[in-house]
Tab-separated table of C-alpha atoms in Angstrom:
chain	number	residue	atom	x	y	z
A	23	MET	CA	-101.871	-22.914	-35.235
A	24	LYS	CA	-100.142	-23.474	-31.969
A	25	ILE	CA	-96.852	-22.496	-33.540
A	26	LYS	CA	-98.255	-19.287	-34.832
A	27	SER	CA	-99.682	-18.447	-31.437
A	28	ASP	CA	-96.258	-19.097	-29.707
A	29	ALA	CA	-94.469	-16.882	-32.195
A	30	LYS	CA	-96.881	-14.111	-31.589
A	31	LYS	CA	-96.443	-14.523	-27.796
A	32	ASN	CA	-92.662	-14.433	-28.096
A	33	PHE	CA	-92.762	-11.401	-30.293
A	34	THR	CA	-94.968	-9.615	-27.766
A	35	THR	CA	-92.644	-10.543	-24.886
A	36	ALA	CA	-89.616	-9.340	-26.804
A	37	ALA	CA	-91.323	-6.107	-27.719
A	38	VAL	CA	-92.291	-5.484	-24.099
A	39	LEU	CA	-88.779	-6.268	-22.924
A	40	ILE	CA	-87.220	-3.959	-25.490
A	41	LEU	CA	-89.668	-1.251	-24.502
A	42	VAL	CA	-88.838	-1.723	-20.803
A	43	MET	CA	-85.156	-1.625	-21.578
A	44	VAL	CA	-85.448	1.480	-23.693
A	45	VAL	CA	-87.380	3.151	-20.878
A	46	ALA	CA	-84.810	1.926	-18.347
A	47	ILE	CA	-81.965	3.254	-20.491
A	48	GLY	CA	-83.793	6.504	-20.705
A	49	LEU	CA	-84.127	6.664	-16.956
A	50	PHE	CA	-80.569	5.435	-16.184
A	51	VAL	CA	-78.808	7.581	-18.714
A	52	ARG	CA	-79.602	10.730	-16.767
A	53	PRO	CA	-76.894	11.474	-14.208
A	54	GLY	CA	-78.115	11.140	-10.617
A	55	SER	CA	-81.040	8.992	-11.591
A	56	LYS	CA	-83.235	7.719	-8.791
A	57	LEU	CA	-82.830	4.249	-10.169
A	58	ASP	CA	-79.086	4.161	-9.638
A	59	TRP	CA	-79.573	2.119	-6.450
A	60	LEU	CA	-80.629	-0.785	-8.635
A	61	GLY	CA	-76.952	-1.071	-9.689
A	62	ASN	CA	-75.997	-1.845	-6.096
A	63	ILE	CA	-77.827	-5.159	-6.328
A	64	VAL	CA	-74.995	-6.402	-8.490
A	65	SER	CA	-72.084	-4.121	-7.699
A	66	VAL	CA	-72.059	-4.494	-3.896
A	67	PRO	CA	-71.794	-8.274	-3.609
A	68	PHE	CA	-69.678	-8.574	-6.712
A	69	SER	CA	-67.089	-5.898	-6.140
A	70	PRO	CA	-64.821	-7.914	-3.754
A	71	PHE	CA	-64.840	-10.806	-6.197
A	72	GLN	CA	-64.227	-8.439	-9.031
A	73	LYS	CA	-61.264	-7.026	-7.209
A	74	LEU	CA	-59.925	-10.489	-6.495
A	75	PHE	CA	-60.382	-11.686	-10.014
A	76	SER	CA	-59.017	-8.498	-11.476
A	77	SER	CA	-55.998	-8.777	-9.301
A	78	ILE	CA	-55.471	-12.412	-10.261
A	79	GLY	CA	-55.985	-11.499	-13.862
A	80	ASN	CA	-53.513	-8.658	-13.640
A	81	LYS	CA	-50.957	-10.885	-12.019
A	82	ILE	CA	-51.389	-13.560	-14.616
A	83	GLU	CA	-51.115	-10.942	-17.314
A	84	LYS	CA	-48.005	-9.530	-15.759
A	85	SER	CA	-46.501	-12.987	-15.451
A	86	ILE	CA	-47.287	-13.740	-19.034
A	87	THR	CA	-45.845	-10.378	-20.014
A	88	VAL	CA	-42.698	-11.063	-17.980
A	89	PHE	CA	-42.277	-14.446	-19.631
A	90	SER	CA	-42.987	-13.111	-23.051
A	91	GLU	CA	-40.730	-10.085	-22.523
A	92	ALA	CA	-38.012	-11.875	-20.577
A	93	GLY	CA	-35.700	-12.003	-23.536
A	94	ARG	CA	-36.184	-8.358	-24.364
A	95	LEU	CA	-35.757	-7.350	-20.713
A	96	ARG	CA	-32.625	-9.452	-20.385
A	97	ASP	CA	-31.124	-7.760	-23.424
A	98	GLU	CA	-32.180	-4.359	-22.128
A	99	ASN	CA	-30.725	-5.142	-18.691
A	100	ALA	CA	-27.429	-6.243	-20.185
A	101	LYS	CA	-27.338	-3.094	-22.272
A	102	LEU	CA	-28.102	-0.902	-19.271
A	103	GLN	CA	-25.466	-2.684	-17.209
A	104	GLU	CA	-22.936	-2.084	-19.957
A	105	GLU	CA	-23.926	1.556	-20.090
A	106	ALA	CA	-23.698	1.849	-16.291
A	107	ALA	CA	-20.250	0.208	-16.312
A	108	ALA	CA	-19.105	2.543	-19.095
A	109	ALA	CA	-20.449	5.538	-17.163
A	110	ALA	CA	-18.690	4.378	-13.972
A	111	GLU	CA	-15.454	3.889	-15.920
A	112	ALA	CA	-15.810	7.360	-17.434
A	113	VAL	CA	-16.337	8.846	-13.981
A	114	ARG	CA	-13.315	6.962	-12.632
A	115	GLU	CA	-11.188	8.097	-15.578
A	116	ALA	CA	-12.336	11.673	-15.106
A	117	ALA	CA	-11.438	11.513	-11.406
A	118	MET	CA	-8.047	10.018	-12.263
A	119	LEU	CA	-7.401	12.667	-14.901
A	120	ARG	CA	-8.357	15.380	-12.426
A	121	LEU	CA	-5.870	13.955	-9.902
A	122	GLN	CA	-3.174	13.671	-12.575
A	123	ASN	CA	-3.919	17.213	-13.653
A	124	GLU	CA	-3.547	18.477	-10.092
A	125	GLU	CA	-0.324	16.483	-9.728
A	126	LEU	CA	1.071	17.893	-12.976
A	127	LYS	CA	0.147	21.413	-11.917
A	128	ARG	CA	2.116	20.935	-8.713
A	129	ILE	CA	5.076	19.530	-10.648
A	130	ILE	CA	4.948	22.478	-13.060
A	131	ASN	CA	4.966	24.628	-9.952
A	132	TYR	CA	8.213	22.915	-8.881
A	133	LYS	CA	9.702	23.594	-12.292
A	134	ASP	CA	8.691	27.246	-12.079
A	135	ASN	CA	9.919	27.717	-8.532
A	136	PHE	CA	13.170	25.792	-8.839
A	137	ASN	CA	14.660	27.020	-12.087
A	138	ASP	CA	18.133	25.829	-11.120
A	139	TYR	CA	16.929	22.254	-11.060
A	140	GLU	CA	15.943	19.788	-13.699
A	141	ILE	CA	12.911	17.794	-12.494
A	142	MET	CA	13.047	14.149	-13.484
A	143	ASN	CA	10.279	11.665	-12.766
A	144	ALA	CA	11.181	8.230	-11.374
A	145	GLY	CA	9.304	5.106	-10.370
A	146	VAL	CA	9.770	3.402	-7.020
A	147	ILE	CA	10.915	-0.130	-7.851
A	148	ALA	CA	11.936	-1.608	-4.500
A	149	LYS	CA	11.473	-0.973	-0.803
A	150	ASP	CA	13.871	-1.559	2.082
A	151	ALA	CA	14.524	-5.239	2.747
A	152	GLY	CA	14.417	-4.825	6.524
A	153	ASN	CA	12.079	-3.376	9.109
A	154	LEU	CA	14.467	-0.933	10.754
A	155	PHE	CA	15.156	1.572	8.002
A	156	ASN	CA	13.301	3.350	5.239
A	157	ILE	CA	15.310	3.371	2.072
A	158	PHE	CA	13.821	2.710	-1.333
A	159	VAL	CA	15.109	2.228	-4.843
A	160	ILE	CA	14.097	4.286	-7.899
A	161	ASP	CA	14.523	3.492	-11.580
A	162	ARG	CA	16.826	6.417	-12.379
A	163	GLY	CA	20.593	6.178	-12.056
A	164	ILE	CA	23.926	7.249	-13.444
A	165	SER	CA	22.635	6.796	-17.004
A	166	ASP	CA	20.136	9.575	-16.239
A	167	GLY	CA	22.831	11.859	-14.873
A	168	ILE	CA	22.402	11.085	-11.190
A	169	LYS	CA	25.950	10.789	-9.879
A	170	THR	CA	26.274	10.920	-6.113
A	171	GLY	CA	29.486	11.485	-4.226
A	172	ARG	CA	32.076	14.153	-3.978
A	173	LYS	CA	33.676	15.570	-7.062
A	174	GLY	CA	36.190	18.330	-6.699
A	175	LEU	CA	35.093	20.901	-4.158
A	176	TYR	CA	31.409	20.110	-4.334
A	177	SER	CA	29.169	17.226	-3.374
A	178	ALA	CA	26.271	16.372	-5.601
A	179	TYR	CA	22.923	16.195	-3.880
A	180	TYR	CA	19.708	15.087	-5.452
A	181	PRO	CA	16.614	16.012	-3.472
A	182	VAL	CA	13.634	13.779	-4.169
A	183	VAL	CA	10.118	15.165	-4.057
A	184	ALA	CA	6.613	13.937	-4.793
A	185	ASP	CA	3.811	16.114	-6.112
A	186	LYS	CA	2.816	17.199	-2.591
A	187	GLY	CA	6.192	17.704	-0.941
A	188	LEU	CA	9.604	16.475	0.132
A	189	VAL	CA	10.379	12.739	0.033
A	190	GLY	CA	14.100	12.562	0.775
A	191	ARG	CA	17.351	12.490	-1.149
A	192	VAL	CA	19.429	10.168	-3.284
A	193	ILE	CA	22.220	8.618	-1.228
A	194	SER	CA	23.808	6.356	-3.804
A	195	SER	CA	23.394	5.813	-7.495
A	196	TYR	CA	24.095	2.899	-9.794
A	197	ALA	CA	23.963	2.470	-13.560
A	198	LEU	CA	20.175	2.194	-13.785
A	199	SER	CA	18.907	2.811	-10.272
A	200	SER	CA	19.451	4.903	-7.154
A	201	LYS	CA	18.815	4.495	-3.439
A	202	VAL	CA	16.752	7.171	-1.749
A	203	LEU	CA	16.839	7.937	1.961
A	204	SER	CA	13.356	9.090	2.957
A	205	ILE	CA	12.757	11.850	5.499
A	206	ILE	CA	11.011	9.392	7.843
A	207	ASP	CA	14.169	7.270	8.113
A	208	GLU	CA	16.055	7.502	11.412
A	209	GLY	CA	19.119	8.722	9.522
A	210	SER	CA	17.435	11.707	7.918
A	211	ALA	CA	17.663	15.286	9.194
A	212	VAL	CA	16.324	18.271	7.259
A	213	SER	CA	16.738	21.910	8.171
A	214	ALA	CA	13.274	23.441	8.041
A	215	LEU	CA	11.394	26.711	8.457
A	216	VAL	CA	8.047	27.203	10.132
A	217	VAL	CA	6.231	29.078	7.380
A	218	LYS	CA	4.099	31.310	9.657
A	219	ASN	CA	6.944	32.799	11.725
A	220	ARG	CA	10.108	31.824	9.803
A	221	THR	CA	11.568	29.943	12.812
A	222	PHE	CA	14.308	27.453	12.030
A	223	VAL	CA	13.758	23.875	13.225
A	224	GLU	CA	15.064	20.437	12.338
A	225	VAL	CA	12.885	17.653	10.921
A	226	LYS	CA	14.279	14.246	11.810
A	227	GLY	CA	13.285	10.683	11.086
A	228	ASP	CA	12.463	8.648	14.161
A	229	ILE	CA	12.245	4.880	14.324
A	230	THR	CA	9.304	5.012	16.723
A	231	LEU	CA	7.297	7.174	14.266
A	232	LYS	CA	8.471	5.624	10.998
A	233	ASP	CA	5.680	3.078	10.674
A	234	LYS	CA	3.054	5.775	11.097
A	235	GLY	CA	4.776	7.791	8.363
A	236	LEU	CA	5.555	10.677	10.755
A	237	CYS	CA	8.672	12.696	11.624
A	238	LEU	CA	10.024	14.351	14.736
A	239	VAL	CA	10.598	18.107	14.811
A	240	ASP	CA	13.603	18.942	16.952
A	241	ASN	CA	15.686	21.985	17.902
A	242	ILE	CA	12.549	24.036	18.319
A	243	GLY	CA	14.123	26.191	20.968
A	244	LEU	CA	13.260	26.854	24.556
A	245	GLY	CA	10.163	28.566	25.815
A	246	GLU	CA	6.838	29.245	24.255
A	247	GLU	CA	8.387	31.874	21.985
A	248	ALA	CA	9.099	29.068	19.584
A	249	GLY	CA	5.415	29.504	18.752
A	250	ILE	CA	5.010	26.156	17.085
A	251	ALA	CA	1.513	24.715	17.102
A	252	PRO	CA	-0.530	21.960	15.454
A	253	GLY	CA	-1.445	22.900	11.912
A	254	ASP	CA	1.766	24.851	11.244
A	255	LEU	CA	3.262	24.271	7.821
A	256	LEU	CA	6.975	23.496	7.474
A	257	GLU	CA	9.165	23.903	4.414
A	258	THR	CA	12.838	23.345	3.703
A	259	SER	CA	15.051	26.224	4.851
A	260	GLY	CA	17.801	25.791	2.283
A	261	LEU	CA	20.447	25.569	5.008
A	262	GLY	CA	22.891	22.709	4.723
A	263	GLY	CA	23.021	22.797	0.955
A	264	ILE	CA	21.186	19.535	0.385
A	265	TYR	CA	17.633	20.704	-0.159
A	266	PRO	CA	16.730	23.972	-1.882
A	267	LYS	CA	14.643	26.423	0.089
A	268	GLY	CA	10.859	26.302	-0.144
A	269	ILE	CA	9.915	22.642	-0.590
A	270	ILE	CA	6.874	21.778	1.523
A	271	ILE	CA	7.689	19.131	4.158
A	272	GLY	CA	4.419	18.768	6.051
A	273	ARG	CA	2.283	19.980	8.932
A	274	ILE	CA	2.672	19.811	12.681
A	275	ILE	CA	0.076	17.516	14.224
A	276	GLU	CA	1.217	17.426	17.839
A	277	THR	CA	3.454	19.383	20.176
A	278	GLY	CA	4.733	18.592	23.646
A	279	ARG	CA	7.584	18.921	26.074
A	280	ASN	CA	10.100	16.206	26.882
A	281	GLU	CA	9.935	15.793	30.659
A	282	GLU	CA	13.573	14.688	30.969
A	283	THR	CA	15.206	17.330	28.787
A	284	ALA	CA	12.485	20.017	29.112
A	285	LYS	CA	12.836	20.538	25.382
A	286	ILE	CA	9.826	21.260	23.216
A	287	TYR	CA	9.213	18.671	20.527
A	288	ALA	CA	6.660	18.360	17.777
A	289	ILE	CA	5.432	15.620	15.523
A	290	LEU	CA	5.099	16.340	11.845
A	291	GLU	CA	2.885	14.647	9.314
A	292	PRO	CA	4.725	14.779	5.991
A	293	ALA	CA	2.773	16.116	3.026
A	294	VAL	CA	3.733	12.922	1.211
A	295	ASP	CA	2.057	9.615	2.022
A	296	PHE	CA	5.007	7.228	2.195
A	297	ALA	CA	2.810	4.135	2.219
A	298	ARG	CA	1.520	4.920	-1.272
A	299	LEU	CA	4.636	6.214	-2.949
A	300	GLU	CA	4.834	5.088	-6.574
A	301	THR	CA	6.179	8.039	-8.547
A	302	VAL	CA	8.722	10.551	-7.283
A	303	TYR	CA	10.670	13.402	-8.876
A	304	VAL	CA	14.425	13.745	-8.625
A	305	MET	CA	15.720	17.316	-8.577
A	306	LYS	CA	18.949	17.493	-10.519
A	307	SER	CA	20.879	20.705	-10.223
A	308	ARG	CA	21.655	22.381	-13.536
A	309	ILE	CA	25.000	23.421	-12.020
A	310	ASP	CA	27.370	20.478	-12.227
A	311	ASN	CA	29.673	19.154	-9.537
A	312	ASP	CA	32.504	21.457	-10.490
A	313	GLY	CA	30.350	24.504	-9.902
A	314	LEU	CA	29.939	25.137	-13.606
A	315	ASP	CA	26.559	25.535	-15.262
A	316	GLU	CA	25.608	23.901	-18.559
A	317	THR	CA	27.392	26.615	-20.551
A	318	GLY	CA	30.594	26.247	-18.548
A	319	ARG	CA	30.138	29.529	-16.633
A	320	ASP	CA	31.265	29.512	-12.981
A	321	GLU	CA	28.076	29.939	-10.987
A	322	ASN	CA	29.860	30.495	-7.688
A	323	ARG	CA	31.802	33.566	-8.659
B	15	MET	CA	28.218	-29.901	-0.852
B	16	LYS	CA	24.651	-30.294	0.333
B	17	ILE	CA	23.542	-27.016	-1.170
B	18	LYS	CA	24.534	-26.360	-4.752
B	19	LEU	CA	25.686	-22.840	-5.654
B	20	PRO	CA	23.217	-22.320	-8.564
B	21	PHE	CA	20.345	-23.355	-6.285
B	22	ALA	CA	21.507	-20.946	-3.559
B	23	LEU	CA	21.931	-18.073	-6.026
B	24	LEU	CA	18.541	-18.665	-7.629
B	25	THR	CA	16.773	-18.904	-4.272
B	26	ILE	CA	18.493	-15.771	-2.960
B	27	SER	CA	17.539	-13.858	-6.114
B	28	ILE	CA	13.883	-14.872	-5.847
B	29	LEU	CA	13.746	-14.152	-2.129
B	30	LEU	CA	15.422	-10.747	-2.566
B	31	LEU	CA	12.914	-9.845	-5.253
B	32	LEU	CA	10.026	-10.824	-2.986
B	33	GLN	CA	11.609	-9.125	0.032
B	34	THR	CA	11.930	-5.737	-1.670
B	35	THR	CA	8.658	-5.719	-3.592
B	36	LEU	CA	5.689	-7.871	-2.632
B	37	LEU	CA	6.499	-8.487	1.005
B	38	GLU	CA	5.197	-5.086	2.082
B	39	TYR	CA	1.718	-6.435	1.340
B	40	VAL	CA	2.054	-9.141	4.004
B	41	GLU	CA	3.285	-6.817	6.714
B	42	ILE	CA	1.701	-7.371	10.100
B	43	ALA	CA	1.729	-4.267	12.316
B	44	GLY	CA	4.318	-2.756	9.977
B	45	VAL	CA	6.654	-5.739	10.266
B	46	LYS	CA	7.620	-8.121	7.500
B	47	PRO	CA	9.677	-11.310	7.744
B	48	ASN	CA	13.312	-11.372	6.634
B	49	LEU	CA	13.303	-14.047	3.951
B	50	LEU	CA	17.043	-13.852	3.264
B	51	LEU	CA	17.947	-14.337	6.914
B	52	THR	CA	15.429	-17.156	7.250
B	53	PHE	CA	16.870	-18.903	4.209
B	54	THR	CA	20.376	-18.512	5.659
B	55	ILE	CA	19.250	-20.063	8.949
B	56	CYS	CA	17.498	-22.959	7.202
B	57	ALA	CA	20.505	-23.563	4.940
B	58	ALA	CA	22.905	-23.550	7.901
B	59	PHE	CA	20.580	-25.725	9.924
B	60	TYR	CA	20.465	-28.233	7.107
B	61	ALA	CA	24.001	-28.144	5.754
B	62	GLY	CA	26.241	-26.925	8.575
B	63	SER	CA	28.293	-23.885	9.452
B	64	ARG	CA	30.535	-23.670	6.369
B	65	GLU	CA	27.710	-23.723	3.851
B	66	GLY	CA	25.541	-21.667	6.187
B	67	ALA	CA	28.216	-18.967	6.278
B	68	ALA	CA	28.530	-19.030	2.485
B	69	VAL	CA	24.786	-18.732	1.959
B	70	GLY	CA	24.604	-15.983	4.621
B	71	ALA	CA	27.399	-14.053	2.915
B	72	LEU	CA	25.735	-14.313	-0.497
B	73	ALA	CA	22.322	-13.330	0.881
B	74	GLY	CA	23.872	-10.411	2.794
B	75	LEU	CA	25.751	-9.298	-0.294
B	76	ALA	CA	22.500	-9.306	-2.242
B	77	GLN	CA	20.874	-7.173	0.450
B	78	ASP	CA	23.878	-4.817	0.484
B	79	MET	CA	23.498	-4.332	-3.238
B	80	ALA	CA	19.735	-3.894	-3.106
B	81	THR	CA	19.127	-1.558	-0.188
B	82	GLY	CA	22.318	-1.418	1.885
B	83	ILE	CA	24.509	1.609	2.380
B	84	ILE	CA	27.725	0.199	3.783
B	85	PHE	CA	28.768	-2.343	1.209
B	86	GLY	CA	29.611	-5.641	2.887
B	87	PHE	CA	27.916	-5.007	6.228
B	88	TYR	CA	25.012	-7.389	5.689
B	89	ALA	CA	27.371	-9.862	4.001
B	90	ILE	CA	29.547	-10.065	7.135
B	91	ILE	CA	26.730	-10.398	9.649
B	92	GLY	CA	24.865	-12.756	7.295
B	93	ALA	CA	27.941	-14.993	7.152
B	94	ALA	CA	28.233	-14.820	10.953
B	95	ALA	CA	24.553	-15.729	11.362
B	96	GLY	CA	24.947	-18.694	9.019
B	97	PHE	CA	28.129	-19.848	10.735
B	98	ILE	CA	26.667	-19.655	14.263
B	99	THR	CA	23.476	-21.438	13.183
B	100	GLY	CA	25.614	-24.156	11.639
B	101	LEU	CA	27.479	-24.627	14.908
B	102	ILE	CA	24.184	-25.023	16.778
B	103	ASN	CA	23.096	-27.524	14.155
B	104	ARG	CA	26.143	-29.674	14.911
B	105	ARG	CA	25.107	-30.005	18.549
B	106	LEU	CA	21.352	-30.384	18.117
B	107	TYR	CA	18.980	-32.531	16.115
B	108	ARG	CA	18.457	-30.921	12.736
B	109	ASP	CA	15.312	-32.921	12.006
B	110	ASN	CA	13.533	-31.356	14.952
B	111	MET	CA	11.263	-28.491	13.938
B	112	ILE	CA	11.080	-27.096	17.470
B	113	VAL	CA	14.841	-26.698	17.510
B	114	LEU	CA	14.681	-24.909	14.141
B	115	VAL	CA	11.995	-22.530	15.418
B	116	LEU	CA	14.001	-21.753	18.562
B	117	VAL	CA	17.201	-21.238	16.600
B	118	THR	CA	15.428	-18.966	14.079
B	119	PHE	CA	13.988	-16.877	16.883
B	120	LEU	CA	17.318	-16.555	18.676
B	121	VAL	CA	19.417	-15.846	15.579
B	122	THR	CA	16.914	-13.231	14.323
B	123	LEU	CA	17.000	-11.537	17.701
B	124	ILE	CA	20.803	-11.360	17.707
B	125	TYR	CA	21.090	-10.457	14.014
B	126	GLU	CA	18.609	-7.577	14.082
B	127	SER	CA	19.983	-6.302	17.388
B	128	VAL	CA	23.441	-6.142	15.830
B	129	VAL	CA	22.009	-4.336	12.790
B	130	SER	CA	20.173	-1.780	14.913
B	131	LEU	CA	23.165	-1.200	17.182
B	132	LEU	CA	26.039	-1.186	14.735
B	133	TYR	CA	24.626	-0.047	11.444
B	134	GLY	CA	25.864	3.492	11.471
B	135	ARG	CA	25.266	3.763	7.759
B	136	ALA	CA	28.384	5.795	7.154
B	137	GLY	CA	27.259	8.643	9.346
B	138	LEU	CA	23.706	8.605	8.074
B	139	HIS	CA	22.383	6.661	11.004
B	140	GLY	CA	22.892	6.958	14.677
B	141	SER	CA	22.954	3.761	16.654
B	142	ALA	CA	19.587	2.803	18.106
B	143	LEU	CA	21.206	3.252	21.522
B	144	ALA	CA	21.614	6.961	20.805
B	145	GLY	CA	17.909	7.376	21.425
B	146	GLY	CA	18.226	5.959	24.916
B	147	PRO	CA	16.911	2.732	26.430
B	148	ALA	CA	13.267	3.636	25.732
B	149	LYS	CA	13.898	3.831	22.030
B	150	TYR	CA	15.948	0.651	22.024
B	151	TRP	CA	13.180	-1.145	23.909
B	152	PHE	CA	10.757	0.062	21.250
B	153	VAL	CA	13.017	-1.397	18.545
B	154	ILE	CA	13.232	-4.743	20.348
B	155	ASN	CA	9.609	-4.913	21.364
B	156	ARG	CA	7.849	-3.547	18.296
B	157	LEU	CA	10.191	-4.474	15.463
B	158	ILE	CA	12.658	-7.224	16.302
B	159	LEU	CA	10.502	-9.609	18.382
B	160	PRO	CA	7.567	-9.577	15.925
B	161	GLU	CA	10.012	-10.124	13.054
B	162	ALA	CA	11.580	-13.040	14.934
B	163	ALA	CA	8.149	-14.620	15.368
B	164	TYR	CA	7.331	-14.004	11.701
B	165	ASN	CA	10.665	-15.547	10.653
B	166	CYS	CA	9.896	-18.652	12.722
B	167	ALA	CA	6.693	-19.193	10.742
B	168	VAL	CA	8.525	-18.687	7.433
B	169	ALA	CA	11.374	-20.994	8.504
B	170	THR	CA	8.869	-23.725	9.334
B	171	ALA	CA	7.259	-23.367	5.906
B	172	LEU	CA	10.659	-23.364	4.175
B	173	TYR	CA	12.100	-26.303	6.114
B	174	LEU	CA	9.088	-28.668	6.052
B	175	PRO	CA	9.700	-29.854	2.470
B	176	VAL	CA	13.390	-30.407	3.300
B	177	LEU	CA	12.421	-32.475	6.316
B	178	ALA	CA	9.885	-34.485	4.328
B	179	ARG	CA	12.499	-35.166	1.646
B	180	GLU	CA	14.991	-36.215	4.274
B	181	LYS	CA	12.549	-38.627	5.903
B	182	ASN	CA	11.742	-40.095	2.487
B	183	GLY	CA	15.455	-40.576	1.864
B	184	LYS	CA	15.881	-42.396	5.166
B	185	ILE	CA	13.003	-44.760	4.381
B	186	LYS	CA	14.447	-45.504	0.959
B	187	ALA	CA	17.864	-46.159	2.466
B	188	GLY	CA	16.418	-48.681	4.901
B	189	GLY	CA	16.473	-46.397	7.872
B	190	LYS	CA	20.095	-45.310	7.399
B	191	THR	CA	20.873	-41.613	7.093
B	192	VAL	CA	22.061	-40.725	3.637
B	193	THR	CA	23.723	-37.600	2.428
B	194	TYR	CA	22.376	-35.779	-0.597
């Protein structure tokens, strides 16, 4: 009988509890219930611990995720790195092609402007053995039609240019190579024109400026009427018969007056960077040494 | 003959190749060593004036062909440099590195001064004196003296193995000097 009585008591307790809970749910379910404060009994003391445990849990989860996804991430990383390298290579190639394109445009410009000359590319294969001079060797020679020296009434000259301007001229040629005297060499002198006012000057190599890749501008004339100033562009004048008129030489970067001679001088920065010279272009006149063009017609008549 | 012709020709060829191509990458303040001259000095220091002159002439000829303008100019002054170094060698101890360094410095100074003063390059070049003393001082101070110092370092590196071999030879020969 005792058992029966206990079961009845339990049933009653459960029924009361369920009833209380149903009532409580009814009261709590309304937003802004007056019984909401009861939640603070648990939430206030527990929330810091909840945060801590949640954080620990998150970290553990992340760690587990990292471990479990390490392989996938490694593969993805490798793939991304490959893609980044390919993109960088593509950018580099594009930049190189743009430079080559600009260079070719300038060379085409040479071909258009200097119709009497055949433009031949050449690689620089050796530099001067010593420290005093600036002569270099190119991989084009007699076999390519470069024949220096005097023949009959005329001397053959082969100006050498790079995409940006004048480099120098061929001074001797051999079967497969030629020696080029650069404009920064002490032995070089080029008749030049100041583009802005058409004044004739002389661009000379100078041993004290050679290592900086600069030239001296001489024969500027007396007085300020020479009108030469930093930033002025110089081109070949065509006088002297070695270089055709109109090849860019460089820009003036400094002017001054020699105290001893009272002469005005200027320092020119060549358009060509001689420290990084790899490819040059030899200008071969279409008129041969005897003054006859390719068809045999006398060009000098 | 202490220096065999094939060895001299091979060494000169290699040095010329280096001198006109890769050496620009080891320039210090725009100055590179002169390997051909240094080899001539070492050869003359080791073997005497006759062989020194021969090596100098061959090295100079190679330089004339590679980047020279007046054919034979470097050959003549190379031979002279080798001959003079060989004469010094006869009077001084050739197994003394300090002597070699001093001789290299002196011979480089004279050699390059002669080049800068006399090398008219068939009308292409004016003598360095044409620019006045200031310019010539620049040439000496900024180009020739640094090159002389650079050559001394190269000569030491080139001659050390020769010296080591020579000392080995002496030990093997019971302290007597032997000729190779």
